[in-house]
Amino acid sequence: MHTFIKSLVLSLALCFPAFAAEPVNVNTADAATIASSLKGVGQSKAEAIVAYREKNGAFKNADELAKVQGIGDKTVAANRELILVESAPAKGR
């Protein structure tokens, strides 16, 4: 039983890095990547972010995400360290 508990603890410890969210560039990421990276943002909200970006151009800062329907200031604040707004590379390069 003692070996089982050690194995279980080790297994859980190794799993936690897989659940750690990675920063995401909201100017280049697809909806699935945004949904899996940002807290409180599911697939439909992530699709709204991509649609907004395609219609209005790249986000200049994280606060602009609050302009997307369904994304509020609290969601932006909760994810601020995970939101990147780097420019997309120019096409054809």
PDB file of C-alpha atoms in Angstrom:
ATOM      1  CA  MET A   1       0.000   0.000   0.000  1.00  0.00           C
ATOM      2  CA  HIS A   2       2.857   2.389   0.822  1.00  0.00           C
ATOM      3  CA  THR A   3       4.333   1.873  -2.671  1.00  0.00           C
ATOM      4  CA  PHE A   4       0.934   2.540  -4.224  1.00  0.00           C
ATOM      5  CA  ILE A   5       0.626   5.874  -2.402  1.00  0.00           C
ATOM      6  CA  LYS A   6       4.141   6.909  -3.455  1.00  0.00           C
ATOM      7  CA  SER A   7       3.327   6.015  -7.057  1.00  0.00           C
ATOM      8  CA  LEU A   8       0.062   7.924  -6.930  1.00  0.00           C
ATOM      9  CA  VAL A   9       1.718  11.045  -5.497  1.00  0.00           C
ATOM     10  CA  LEU A  10       4.498  10.895  -8.083  1.00  0.00           C
ATOM     11  CA  SER A  11       1.993  10.447 -10.906  1.00  0.00           C
ATOM     12  CA  LEU A  12      -0.034  13.435  -9.754  1.00  0.00           C
ATOM     13  CA  ALA A  13       3.087  15.572  -9.391  1.00  0.00           C
ATOM     14  CA  LEU A  14       4.105  14.775 -12.958  1.00  0.00           C
ATOM     15  CA  CYS A  15       0.653  15.660 -14.293  1.00  0.00           C
ATOM     16  CA  PHE A  16       0.498  19.203 -12.932  1.00  0.00           C
ATOM     17  CA  PRO A  17       2.856  20.730 -15.529  1.00  0.00           C
ATOM     18  CA  ALA A  18       0.511  19.444 -18.236  1.00  0.00           C
ATOM     19  CA  PHE A  19      -2.306  21.509 -16.744  1.00  0.00           C
ATOM     20  CA  ALA A  20      -0.250  24.682 -16.417  1.00  0.00           C
ATOM     21  CA  ALA A  21      -1.538  27.196 -18.925  1.00  0.00           C
ATOM     22  CA  GLU A  22       0.924  28.554 -21.453  1.00  0.00           C
ATOM     23  CA  PRO A  23       0.857  32.154 -22.647  1.00  0.00           C
ATOM     24  CA  VAL A  24      -1.013  32.547 -25.923  1.00  0.00           C
ATOM     25  CA  ASN A  25      -0.626  35.106 -28.687  1.00  0.00           C
ATOM     26  CA  VAL A  26      -4.221  36.170 -29.320  1.00  0.00           C
ATOM     27  CA  ASN A  27      -3.137  37.751 -32.615  1.00  0.00           C
ATOM     28  CA  THR A  28      -2.015  34.477 -34.174  1.00  0.00           C
ATOM     29  CA  ALA A  29      -3.550  31.577 -32.224  1.00  0.00           C
ATOM     30  CA  ASP A  30      -6.537  29.602 -33.419  1.00  0.00           C
ATOM     31  CA  ALA A  31      -9.700  29.327 -31.335  1.00  0.00           C
ATOM     32  CA  ALA A  32      -8.830  25.893 -29.914  1.00  0.00           C
ATOM     33  CA  THR A  33      -5.469  27.152 -28.644  1.00  0.00           C
ATOM     34  CA  ILE A  34      -7.015  30.261 -27.095  1.00  0.00           C
ATOM     35  CA  ALA A  35      -9.734  28.186 -25.409  1.00  0.00           C
ATOM     36  CA  SER A  36      -7.222  25.758 -23.938  1.00  0.00           C
ATOM     37  CA  SER A  37      -4.878  28.508 -22.732  1.00  0.00           C
ATOM     38  CA  LEU A  38      -7.124  31.144 -21.148  1.00  0.00           C
ATOM     39  CA  LYS A  39      -9.111  30.661 -17.943  1.00  0.00           C
ATOM     40  CA  GLY A  40     -12.854  31.195 -18.338  1.00  0.00           C
ATOM     41  CA  VAL A  41     -12.650  31.194 -22.139  1.00  0.00           C
ATOM     42  CA  GLY A  42     -14.335  28.272 -23.838  1.00  0.00           C
ATOM     43  CA  GLN A  43     -14.527  27.431 -27.507  1.00  0.00           C
ATOM     44  CA  SER A  44     -17.347  29.874 -28.360  1.00  0.00           C
ATOM     45  CA  LYS A  45     -15.638  32.835 -26.657  1.00  0.00           C
ATOM     46  CA  ALA A  46     -12.348  31.894 -28.308  1.00  0.00           C
ATOM     47  CA  GLU A  47     -14.099  31.819 -31.692  1.00  0.00           C
ATOM     48  CA  ALA A  48     -15.479  35.288 -30.930  1.00  0.00           C
ATOM     49  CA  ILE A  49     -11.919  36.495 -30.227  1.00  0.00           C
ATOM     50  CA  VAL A  50     -10.702  35.132 -33.570  1.00  0.00           C
ATOM     51  CA  ALA A  51     -13.710  36.604 -35.440  1.00  0.00           C
ATOM     52  CA  TYR A  52     -13.156  40.011 -33.804  1.00  0.00           C
ATOM     53  CA  ARG A  53      -9.461  39.889 -34.722  1.00  0.00           C
ATOM     54  CA  GLU A  54     -10.236  38.973 -38.333  1.00  0.00           C
ATOM     55  CA  LYS A  55     -12.764  41.810 -38.647  1.00  0.00           C
ATOM     56  CA  ASN A  56     -10.901  44.547 -36.733  1.00  0.00           C
ATOM     57  CA  GLY A  57      -7.238  43.618 -37.025  1.00  0.00           C
ATOM     58  CA  ALA A  58      -4.654  42.649 -34.441  1.00  0.00           C
ATOM     59  CA  PHE A  59      -5.106  43.462 -30.771  1.00  0.00           C
ATOM     60  CA  LYS A  60      -2.703  46.176 -29.632  1.00  0.00           C
ATOM     61  CA  ASN A  61      -2.906  45.255 -25.939  1.00  0.00           C
ATOM     62  CA  ALA A  62      -4.635  42.786 -23.644  1.00  0.00           C
ATOM     63  CA  ASP A  63      -7.277  45.308 -22.582  1.00  0.00           C
ATOM     64  CA  GLU A  64      -8.685  45.375 -26.139  1.00  0.00           C
ATOM     65  CA  LEU A  65      -9.948  41.821 -25.601  1.00  0.00           C
ATOM     66  CA  ALA A  66     -12.706  43.321 -23.440  1.00  0.00           C
ATOM     67  CA  LYS A  67     -14.200  44.717 -26.672  1.00  0.00           C
ATOM     68  CA  VAL A  68     -15.055  41.153 -27.715  1.00  0.00           C
ATOM     69  CA  GLN A  69     -18.614  40.164 -26.826  1.00  0.00           C
ATOM     70  CA  GLY A  70     -18.485  37.734 -23.903  1.00  0.00           C
ATOM     71  CA  ILE A  71     -15.017  38.799 -22.750  1.00  0.00           C
ATOM     72  CA  GLY A  72     -15.063  41.263 -19.887  1.00  0.00           C
ATOM     73  CA  ASP A  73     -12.536  43.134 -17.833  1.00  0.00           C
ATOM     74  CA  LYS A  74     -12.532  40.376 -15.183  1.00  0.00           C
ATOM     75  CA  THR A  75     -11.622  37.733 -17.758  1.00  0.00           C
ATOM     76  CA  VAL A  76      -8.829  39.921 -19.097  1.00  0.00           C
ATOM     77  CA  ALA A  77      -7.529  40.572 -15.574  1.00  0.00           C
ATOM     78  CA  ALA A  78      -7.616  36.869 -14.683  1.00  0.00           C
ATOM     79  CA  ASN A  79      -5.560  36.034 -17.773  1.00  0.00           C
ATOM     80  CA  ARG A  80      -3.315  39.074 -18.091  1.00  0.00           C
ATOM     81  CA  GLU A  81      -0.080  37.091 -17.618  1.00  0.00           C
ATOM     82  CA  LEU A  82      -1.186  34.578 -20.255  1.00  0.00           C
ATOM     83  CA  ILE A  83      -2.207  37.042 -22.976  1.00  0.00           C
ATOM     84  CA  LEU A  84       0.395  37.927 -25.593  1.00  0.00           C
ATOM     85  CA  VAL A  85      -0.350  40.484 -28.320  1.00  0.00           C
ATOM     86  CA  GLU A  86       2.671  40.109 -30.556  1.00  0.00           C
ATOM     87  CA  SER A  87       2.271  41.082 -34.190  1.00  0.00           C
ATOM     88  CA  ALA A  88       1.659  38.380 -36.725  1.00  0.00           C
ATOM     89  CA  PRO A  89       4.517  37.884 -39.205  1.00  0.00           C
ATOM     90  CA  ALA A  90       3.978  39.555 -42.575  1.00  0.00           C
ATOM     91  CA  LYS A  91       2.535  37.237 -45.213  1.00  0.00           C
ATOM     92  CA  GLY A  92       4.889  36.119 -47.947  1.00  0.00           C
ATOM     93  CA  ARG A  93       8.000  36.229 -45.808  1.00  0.00           C
TER      94      ARG A  93
END
